[in-house]
Coordinates of C-alpha atoms in Angstrom, one line a residue:
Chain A
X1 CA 36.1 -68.9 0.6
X2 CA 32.7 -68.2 2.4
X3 CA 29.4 -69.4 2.4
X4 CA 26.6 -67.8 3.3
X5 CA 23.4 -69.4 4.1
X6 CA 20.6 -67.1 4.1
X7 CA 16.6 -66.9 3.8
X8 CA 14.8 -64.3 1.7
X9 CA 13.4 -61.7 3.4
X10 CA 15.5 -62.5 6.8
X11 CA 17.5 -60.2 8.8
X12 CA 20.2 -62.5 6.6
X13 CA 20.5 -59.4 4.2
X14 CA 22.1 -57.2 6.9
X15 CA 25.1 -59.4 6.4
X16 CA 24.7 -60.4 3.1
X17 CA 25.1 -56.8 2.0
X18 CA 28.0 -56.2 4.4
X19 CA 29.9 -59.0 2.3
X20 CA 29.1 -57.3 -0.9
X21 CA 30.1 -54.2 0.9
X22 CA 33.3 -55.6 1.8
X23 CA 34.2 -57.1 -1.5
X24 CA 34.0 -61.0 0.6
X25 CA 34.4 -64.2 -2.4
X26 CA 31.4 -66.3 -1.2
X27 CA 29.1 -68.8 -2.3
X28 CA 25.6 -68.0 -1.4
X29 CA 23.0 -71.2 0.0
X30 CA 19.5 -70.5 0.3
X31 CA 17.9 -72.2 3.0
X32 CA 14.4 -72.9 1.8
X33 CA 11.9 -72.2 5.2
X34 CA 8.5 -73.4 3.1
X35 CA 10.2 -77.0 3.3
X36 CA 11.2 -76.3 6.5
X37 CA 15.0 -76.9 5.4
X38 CA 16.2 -74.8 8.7
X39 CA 15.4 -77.8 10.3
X40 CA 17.1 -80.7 8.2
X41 CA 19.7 -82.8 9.9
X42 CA 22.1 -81.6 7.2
X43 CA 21.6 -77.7 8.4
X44 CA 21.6 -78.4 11.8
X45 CA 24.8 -79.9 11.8
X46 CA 25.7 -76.5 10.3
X47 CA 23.7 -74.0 13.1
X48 CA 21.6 -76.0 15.8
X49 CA 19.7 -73.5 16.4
X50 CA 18.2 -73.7 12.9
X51 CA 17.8 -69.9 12.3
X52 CA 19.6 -68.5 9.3
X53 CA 22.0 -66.7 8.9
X54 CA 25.3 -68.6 9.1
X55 CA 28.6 -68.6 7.8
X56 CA 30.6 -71.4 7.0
X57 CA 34.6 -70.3 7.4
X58 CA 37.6 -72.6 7.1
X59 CA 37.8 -72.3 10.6
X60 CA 33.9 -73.0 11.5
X61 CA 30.5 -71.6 11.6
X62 CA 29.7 -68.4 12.7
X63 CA 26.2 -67.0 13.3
X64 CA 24.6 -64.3 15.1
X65 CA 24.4 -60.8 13.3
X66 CA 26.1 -58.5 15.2
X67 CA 28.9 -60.6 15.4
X68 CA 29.1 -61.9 12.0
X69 CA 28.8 -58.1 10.9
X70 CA 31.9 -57.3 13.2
X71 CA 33.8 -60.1 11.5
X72 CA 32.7 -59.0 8.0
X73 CA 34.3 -55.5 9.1
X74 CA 37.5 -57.2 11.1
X75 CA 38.1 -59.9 7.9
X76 CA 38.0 -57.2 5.5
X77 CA 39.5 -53.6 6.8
X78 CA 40.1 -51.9 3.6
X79 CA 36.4 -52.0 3.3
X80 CA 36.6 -49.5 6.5
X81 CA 33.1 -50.7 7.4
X82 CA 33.7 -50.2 11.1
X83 CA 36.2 -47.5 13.5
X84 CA 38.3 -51.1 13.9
X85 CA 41.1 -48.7 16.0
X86 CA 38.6 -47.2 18.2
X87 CA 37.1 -49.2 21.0
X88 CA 34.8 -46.6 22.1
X89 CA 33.6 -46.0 18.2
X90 CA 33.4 -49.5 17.8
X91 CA 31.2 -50.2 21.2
X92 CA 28.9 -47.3 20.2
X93 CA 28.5 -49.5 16.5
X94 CA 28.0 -52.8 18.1
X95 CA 25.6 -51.5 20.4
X96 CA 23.6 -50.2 18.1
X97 CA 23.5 -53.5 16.3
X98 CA 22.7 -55.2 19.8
X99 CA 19.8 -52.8 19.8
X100 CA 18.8 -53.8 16.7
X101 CA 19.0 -57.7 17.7
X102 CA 17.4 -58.1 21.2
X103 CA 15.1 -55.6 21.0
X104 CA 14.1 -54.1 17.6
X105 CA 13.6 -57.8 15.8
X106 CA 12.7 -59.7 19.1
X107 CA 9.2 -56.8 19.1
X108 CA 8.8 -57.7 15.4
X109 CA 8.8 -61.4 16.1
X110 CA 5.7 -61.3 18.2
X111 CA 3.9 -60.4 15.0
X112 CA 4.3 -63.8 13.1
X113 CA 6.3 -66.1 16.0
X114 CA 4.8 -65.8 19.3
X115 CA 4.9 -69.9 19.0
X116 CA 8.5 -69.0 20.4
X117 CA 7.8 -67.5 24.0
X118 CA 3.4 -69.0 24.2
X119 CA 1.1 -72.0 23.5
X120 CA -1.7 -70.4 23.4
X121 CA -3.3 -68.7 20.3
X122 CA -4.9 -65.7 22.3
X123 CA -1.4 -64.7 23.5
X124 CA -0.3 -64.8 20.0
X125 CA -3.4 -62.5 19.0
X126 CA -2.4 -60.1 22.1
X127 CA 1.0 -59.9 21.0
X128 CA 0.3 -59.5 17.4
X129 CA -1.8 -56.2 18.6
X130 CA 0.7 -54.5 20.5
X131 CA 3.4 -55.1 17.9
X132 CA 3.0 -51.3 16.3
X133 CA 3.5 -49.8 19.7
X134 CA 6.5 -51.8 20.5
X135 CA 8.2 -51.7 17.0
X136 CA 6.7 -47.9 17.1
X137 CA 8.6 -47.0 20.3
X138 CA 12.1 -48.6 19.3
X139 CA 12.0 -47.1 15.5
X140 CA 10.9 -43.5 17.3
X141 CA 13.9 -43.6 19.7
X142 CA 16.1 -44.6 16.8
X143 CA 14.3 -41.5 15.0
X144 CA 15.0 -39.0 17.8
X145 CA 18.3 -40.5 19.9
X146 CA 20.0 -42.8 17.8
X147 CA 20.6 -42.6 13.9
X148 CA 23.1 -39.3 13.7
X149 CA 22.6 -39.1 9.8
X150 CA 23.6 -39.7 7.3
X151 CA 24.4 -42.8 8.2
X152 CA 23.8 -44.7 11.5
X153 CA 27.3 -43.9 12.8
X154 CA 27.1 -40.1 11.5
X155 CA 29.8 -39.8 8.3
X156 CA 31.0 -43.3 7.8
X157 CA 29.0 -45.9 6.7
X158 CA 29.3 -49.0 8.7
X159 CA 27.9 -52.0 9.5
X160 CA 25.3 -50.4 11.0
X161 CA 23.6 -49.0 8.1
X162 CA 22.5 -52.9 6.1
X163 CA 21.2 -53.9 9.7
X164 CA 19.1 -51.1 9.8
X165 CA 18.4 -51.3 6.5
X166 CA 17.0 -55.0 6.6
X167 CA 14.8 -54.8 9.7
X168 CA 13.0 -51.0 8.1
X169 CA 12.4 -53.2 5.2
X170 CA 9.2 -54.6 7.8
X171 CA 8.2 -51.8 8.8
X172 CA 4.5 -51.5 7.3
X173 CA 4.0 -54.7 8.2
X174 CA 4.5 -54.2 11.7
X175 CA 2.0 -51.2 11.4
X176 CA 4.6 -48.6 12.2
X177 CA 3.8 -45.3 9.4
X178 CA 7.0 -44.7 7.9
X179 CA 5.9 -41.0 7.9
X180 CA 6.7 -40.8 11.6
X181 CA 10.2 -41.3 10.8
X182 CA 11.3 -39.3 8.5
X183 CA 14.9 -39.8 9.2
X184 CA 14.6 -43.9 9.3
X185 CA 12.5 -43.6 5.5
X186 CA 14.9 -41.3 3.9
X187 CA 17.7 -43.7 5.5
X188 CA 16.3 -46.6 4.4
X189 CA 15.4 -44.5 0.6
X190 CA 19.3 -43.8 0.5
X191 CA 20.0 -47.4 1.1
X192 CA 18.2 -48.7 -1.8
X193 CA 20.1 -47.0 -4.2
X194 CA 24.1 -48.5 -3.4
X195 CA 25.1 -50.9 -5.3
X196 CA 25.8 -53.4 -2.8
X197 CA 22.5 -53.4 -1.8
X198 CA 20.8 -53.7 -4.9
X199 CA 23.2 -56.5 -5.9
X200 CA 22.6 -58.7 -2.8
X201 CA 18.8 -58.0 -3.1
X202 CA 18.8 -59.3 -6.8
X203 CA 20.7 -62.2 -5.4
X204 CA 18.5 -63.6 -2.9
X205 CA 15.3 -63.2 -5.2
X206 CA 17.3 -65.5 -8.3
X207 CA 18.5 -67.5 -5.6
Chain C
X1 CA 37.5 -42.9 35.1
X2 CA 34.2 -45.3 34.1
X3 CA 30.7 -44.2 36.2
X4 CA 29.0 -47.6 36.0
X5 CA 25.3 -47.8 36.6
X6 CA 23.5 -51.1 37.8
X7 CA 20.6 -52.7 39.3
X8 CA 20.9 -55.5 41.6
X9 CA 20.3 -58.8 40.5
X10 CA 20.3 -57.5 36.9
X11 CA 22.1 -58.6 33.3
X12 CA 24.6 -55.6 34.3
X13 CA 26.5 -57.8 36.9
X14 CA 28.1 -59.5 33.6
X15 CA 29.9 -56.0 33.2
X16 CA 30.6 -55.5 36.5
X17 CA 32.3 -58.4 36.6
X18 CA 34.6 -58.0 33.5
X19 CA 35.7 -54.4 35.2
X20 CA 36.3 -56.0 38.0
X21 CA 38.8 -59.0 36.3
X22 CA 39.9 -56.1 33.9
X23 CA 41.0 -54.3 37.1
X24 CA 39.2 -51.0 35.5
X25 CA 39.0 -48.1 37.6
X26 CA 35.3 -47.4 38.0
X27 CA 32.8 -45.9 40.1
X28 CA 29.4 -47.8 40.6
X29 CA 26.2 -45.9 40.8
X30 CA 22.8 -48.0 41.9
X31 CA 20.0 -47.4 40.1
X32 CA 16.9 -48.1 42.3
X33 CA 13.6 -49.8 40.1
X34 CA 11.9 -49.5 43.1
X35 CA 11.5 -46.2 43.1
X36 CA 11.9 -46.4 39.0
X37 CA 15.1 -44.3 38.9
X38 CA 15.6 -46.0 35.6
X39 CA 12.1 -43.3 34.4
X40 CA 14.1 -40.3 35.8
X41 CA 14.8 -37.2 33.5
X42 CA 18.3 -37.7 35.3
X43 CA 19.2 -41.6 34.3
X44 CA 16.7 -40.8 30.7
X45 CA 19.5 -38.3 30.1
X46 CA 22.3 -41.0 30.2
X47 CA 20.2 -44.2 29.1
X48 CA 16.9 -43.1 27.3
X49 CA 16.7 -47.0 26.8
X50 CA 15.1 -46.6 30.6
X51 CA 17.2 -49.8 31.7
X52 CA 20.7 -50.9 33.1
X53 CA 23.4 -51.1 32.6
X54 CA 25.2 -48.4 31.5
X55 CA 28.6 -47.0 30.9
X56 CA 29.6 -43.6 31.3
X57 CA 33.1 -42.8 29.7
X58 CA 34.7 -39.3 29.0
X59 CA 33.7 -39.7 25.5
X60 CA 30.2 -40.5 26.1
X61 CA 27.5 -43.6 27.4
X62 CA 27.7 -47.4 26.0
X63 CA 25.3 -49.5 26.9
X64 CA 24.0 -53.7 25.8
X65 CA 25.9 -55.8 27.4
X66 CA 28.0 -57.7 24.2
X67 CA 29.0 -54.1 23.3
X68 CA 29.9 -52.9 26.9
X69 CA 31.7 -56.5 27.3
X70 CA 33.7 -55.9 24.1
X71 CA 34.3 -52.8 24.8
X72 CA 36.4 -53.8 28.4
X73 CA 38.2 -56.2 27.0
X74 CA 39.6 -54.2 24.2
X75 CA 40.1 -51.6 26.3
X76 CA 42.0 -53.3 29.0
X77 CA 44.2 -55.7 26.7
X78 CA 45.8 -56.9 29.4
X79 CA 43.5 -58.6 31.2
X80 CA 43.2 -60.8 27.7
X81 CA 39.7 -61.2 27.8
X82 CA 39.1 -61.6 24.9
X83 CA 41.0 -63.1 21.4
X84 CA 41.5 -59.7 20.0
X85 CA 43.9 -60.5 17.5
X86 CA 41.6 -63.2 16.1
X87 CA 38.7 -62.4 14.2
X88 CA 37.1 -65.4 13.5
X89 CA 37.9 -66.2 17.4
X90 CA 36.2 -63.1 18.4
X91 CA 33.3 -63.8 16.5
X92 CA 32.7 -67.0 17.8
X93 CA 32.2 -64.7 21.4
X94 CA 30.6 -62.4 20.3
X95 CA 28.2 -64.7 18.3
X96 CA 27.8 -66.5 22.5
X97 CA 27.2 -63.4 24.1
X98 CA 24.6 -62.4 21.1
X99 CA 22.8 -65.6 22.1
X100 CA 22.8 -64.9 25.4
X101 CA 21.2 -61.4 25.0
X102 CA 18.8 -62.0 22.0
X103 CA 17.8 -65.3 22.7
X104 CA 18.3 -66.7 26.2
X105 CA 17.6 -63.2 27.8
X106 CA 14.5 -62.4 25.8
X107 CA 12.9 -66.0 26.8
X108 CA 14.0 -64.8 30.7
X109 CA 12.1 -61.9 30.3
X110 CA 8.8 -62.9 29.3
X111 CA 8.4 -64.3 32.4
X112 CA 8.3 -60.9 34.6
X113 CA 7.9 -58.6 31.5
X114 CA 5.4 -59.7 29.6
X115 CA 4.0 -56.4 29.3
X116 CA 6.8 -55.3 27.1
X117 CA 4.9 -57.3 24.0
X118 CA 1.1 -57.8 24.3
X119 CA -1.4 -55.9 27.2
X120 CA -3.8 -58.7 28.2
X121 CA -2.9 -60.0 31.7
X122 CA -4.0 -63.4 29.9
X123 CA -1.4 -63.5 27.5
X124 CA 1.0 -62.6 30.5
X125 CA 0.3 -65.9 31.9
X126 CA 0.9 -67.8 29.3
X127 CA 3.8 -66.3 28.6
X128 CA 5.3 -67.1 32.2
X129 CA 4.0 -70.4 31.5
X130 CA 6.0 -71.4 28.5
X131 CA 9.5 -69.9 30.1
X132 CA 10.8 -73.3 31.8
X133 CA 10.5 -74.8 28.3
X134 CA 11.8 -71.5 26.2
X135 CA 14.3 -71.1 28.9
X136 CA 15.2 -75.0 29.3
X137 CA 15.3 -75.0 25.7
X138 CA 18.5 -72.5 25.1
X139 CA 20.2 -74.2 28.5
X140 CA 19.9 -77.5 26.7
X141 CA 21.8 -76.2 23.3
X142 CA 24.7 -74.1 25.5
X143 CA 25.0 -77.1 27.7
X144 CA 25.1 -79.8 24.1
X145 CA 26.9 -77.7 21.8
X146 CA 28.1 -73.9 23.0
X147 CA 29.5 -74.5 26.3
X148 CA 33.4 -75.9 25.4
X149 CA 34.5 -76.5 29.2
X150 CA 35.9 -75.3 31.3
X151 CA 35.0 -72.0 30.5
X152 CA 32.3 -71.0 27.6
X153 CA 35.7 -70.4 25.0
X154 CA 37.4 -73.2 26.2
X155 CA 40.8 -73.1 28.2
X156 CA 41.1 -69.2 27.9
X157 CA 38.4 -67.3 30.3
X158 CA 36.6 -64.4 28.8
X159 CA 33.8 -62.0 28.5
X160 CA 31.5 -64.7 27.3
X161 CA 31.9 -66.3 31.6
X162 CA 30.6 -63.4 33.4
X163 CA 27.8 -63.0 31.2
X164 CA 26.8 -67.0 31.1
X165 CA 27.1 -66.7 35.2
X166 CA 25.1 -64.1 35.0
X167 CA 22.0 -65.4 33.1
X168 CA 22.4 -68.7 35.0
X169 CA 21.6 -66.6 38.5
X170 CA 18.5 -67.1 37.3
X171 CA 18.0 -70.9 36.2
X172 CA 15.7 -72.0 38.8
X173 CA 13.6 -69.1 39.1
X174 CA 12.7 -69.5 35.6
X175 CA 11.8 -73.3 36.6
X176 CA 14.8 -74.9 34.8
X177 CA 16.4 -77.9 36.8
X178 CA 20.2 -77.4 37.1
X179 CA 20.7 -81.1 37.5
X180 CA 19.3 -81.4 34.0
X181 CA 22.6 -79.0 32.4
X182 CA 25.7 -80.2 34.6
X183 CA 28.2 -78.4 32.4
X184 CA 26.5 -75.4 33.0
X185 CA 25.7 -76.0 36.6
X186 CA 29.6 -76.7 37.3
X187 CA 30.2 -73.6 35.3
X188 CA 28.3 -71.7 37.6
X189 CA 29.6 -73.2 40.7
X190 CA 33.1 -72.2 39.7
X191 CA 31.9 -68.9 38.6
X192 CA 31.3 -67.8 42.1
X193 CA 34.6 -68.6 43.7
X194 CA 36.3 -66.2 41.5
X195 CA 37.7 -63.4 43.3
X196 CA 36.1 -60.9 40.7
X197 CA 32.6 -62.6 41.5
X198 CA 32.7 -62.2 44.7
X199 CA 33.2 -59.1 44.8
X200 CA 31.5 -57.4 42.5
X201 CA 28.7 -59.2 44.0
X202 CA 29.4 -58.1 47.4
X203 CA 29.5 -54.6 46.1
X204 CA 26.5 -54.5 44.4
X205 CA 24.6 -56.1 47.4
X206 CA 26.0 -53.5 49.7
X207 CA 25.7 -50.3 47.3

């Protein structure tokens, strides 16, 4: 058995709807930010670096998206949520997903935690400016250069496709028109309607 | 045959050091940001990303380095670079070298690239300012709690060494004090005996 420690409205979903996806028996944990329970002694014995998500295995914790979304897809193959045979396939999937990671959610975090990388409150004004230009640029090369449709990957959906998922889900926020992406908005339309994903959404909002 | 594109003193000496202990038959092509190759409608055509590395296979380009890393050990099983038959193992890499490039790469970068996420020369500086902290910050959590000894895994050296070497080149530029992280400093230090660090230094230095 699993659990999953998540946050509403984190990047947690990605994985959360890969384990629905995949069929995974877990127990879900919500991890309450607004009492600042990321950074309790009994969650940081689970992921020092008090960011959610994690995974707690019988073997350990895991955390890290991309990779927990590669073990998602290696622990559970019938799900056939990644090309697990092909290593070129599956380099072309995880970089995606790295994309995602270190550069399409690191832009978005200058808009609410520039705390991270200044001290002063000007900086975090200038970076909260430029934040629909960054985010802008990485959602236009997806757009044009990266999704191959239907689904990230082209045919098969993957592990690619919640990740992507999650981080559109900010999209208006970070200024970015989702008219300028037509491909991203009707992914992200088509999303919404699987069942995994309406399940693990329901989830975190009871939770 | 792999065409390998770099920049010295860049992230991509991680890969070029896993082809080089994968004993991967490769040809290395320098891209010059001095003259911004990395803009040119020639390297845009193989990395529209505009930045190094890359990967050029016969069935098309990788690039981010956990994917490219992945992607040589899986392709050159031999070498064992990787647990590849493991899963939860692999995850616990992949989730290192995800840290590395999301997290300990991104505070690195606001020190020189700034620009990338806000336009006021201000906010530049107090960006560079913060980056012995940011920086000093992650160091302190690989050297407390990631880092197993001897190498990042543990007894078995992997992808996750080259990479950690690689960020480390740049510890004391970014105003961290090695003596402060001994694990990782001795890490380092044994790092650069390796046969495959030596020369895949030496290669890039003379390319």
């Amino acid at each position: 058995m699993l659990t999953f420690y998540y946050s509403p409205g984190s990047c947690a979903l990605a994985s959360h709807i890969a384990l629905e996806e995949a069929g995974a028996p877990f127990t879900l944990r919500r991890i309450d930010f607004s009492r600042a329970e990321q950074k309790s002694p009994a969650y940081l014995a689970i992921n020092p670096k008090a960011r959610v998500p994690a995974i707690v295995t019988p073997r350990g914790v895991l955390t890290e998206t991309p990779a927990m979304l590669a073990f998602i897809a290696q622990s559970f193959p019938d799900a056939r949520l990644a090309p697990l045979d092909d290593p070129f396939a599956f380099a072309q999937l995880q970089a995606f997903n790295v994309y995602l990671c270190s550069t399409v959610h690191v832009a978005h975090a200058h808009r609410m935690r520039g705390y991270r990388w200044a001290d002063d409150p000007a900086a975090h004004l200038a970076m909260q400016k430029k934040v629909p230009q960054s985010v802008g640029q990485c959602y236009a090369l997806i757009e044009q250069k990266m999704l191959k449709g239907p689904w990230v990957m082209g045919e098969q959906y993957t592990i690619a496709d919640p990740y992507l998922y999650t981080l559109a889900q900010w999209l208006e926020a970070d200024g970015v028109d989702a008219a300028t992406i037509p491909r991203v908005a009707d992914h992200r339309a088509r999303m919404k309607e699987r069942p995994a994903v309406k399940k693990a959404i329901a989830e975190e909002l009871a939770g």
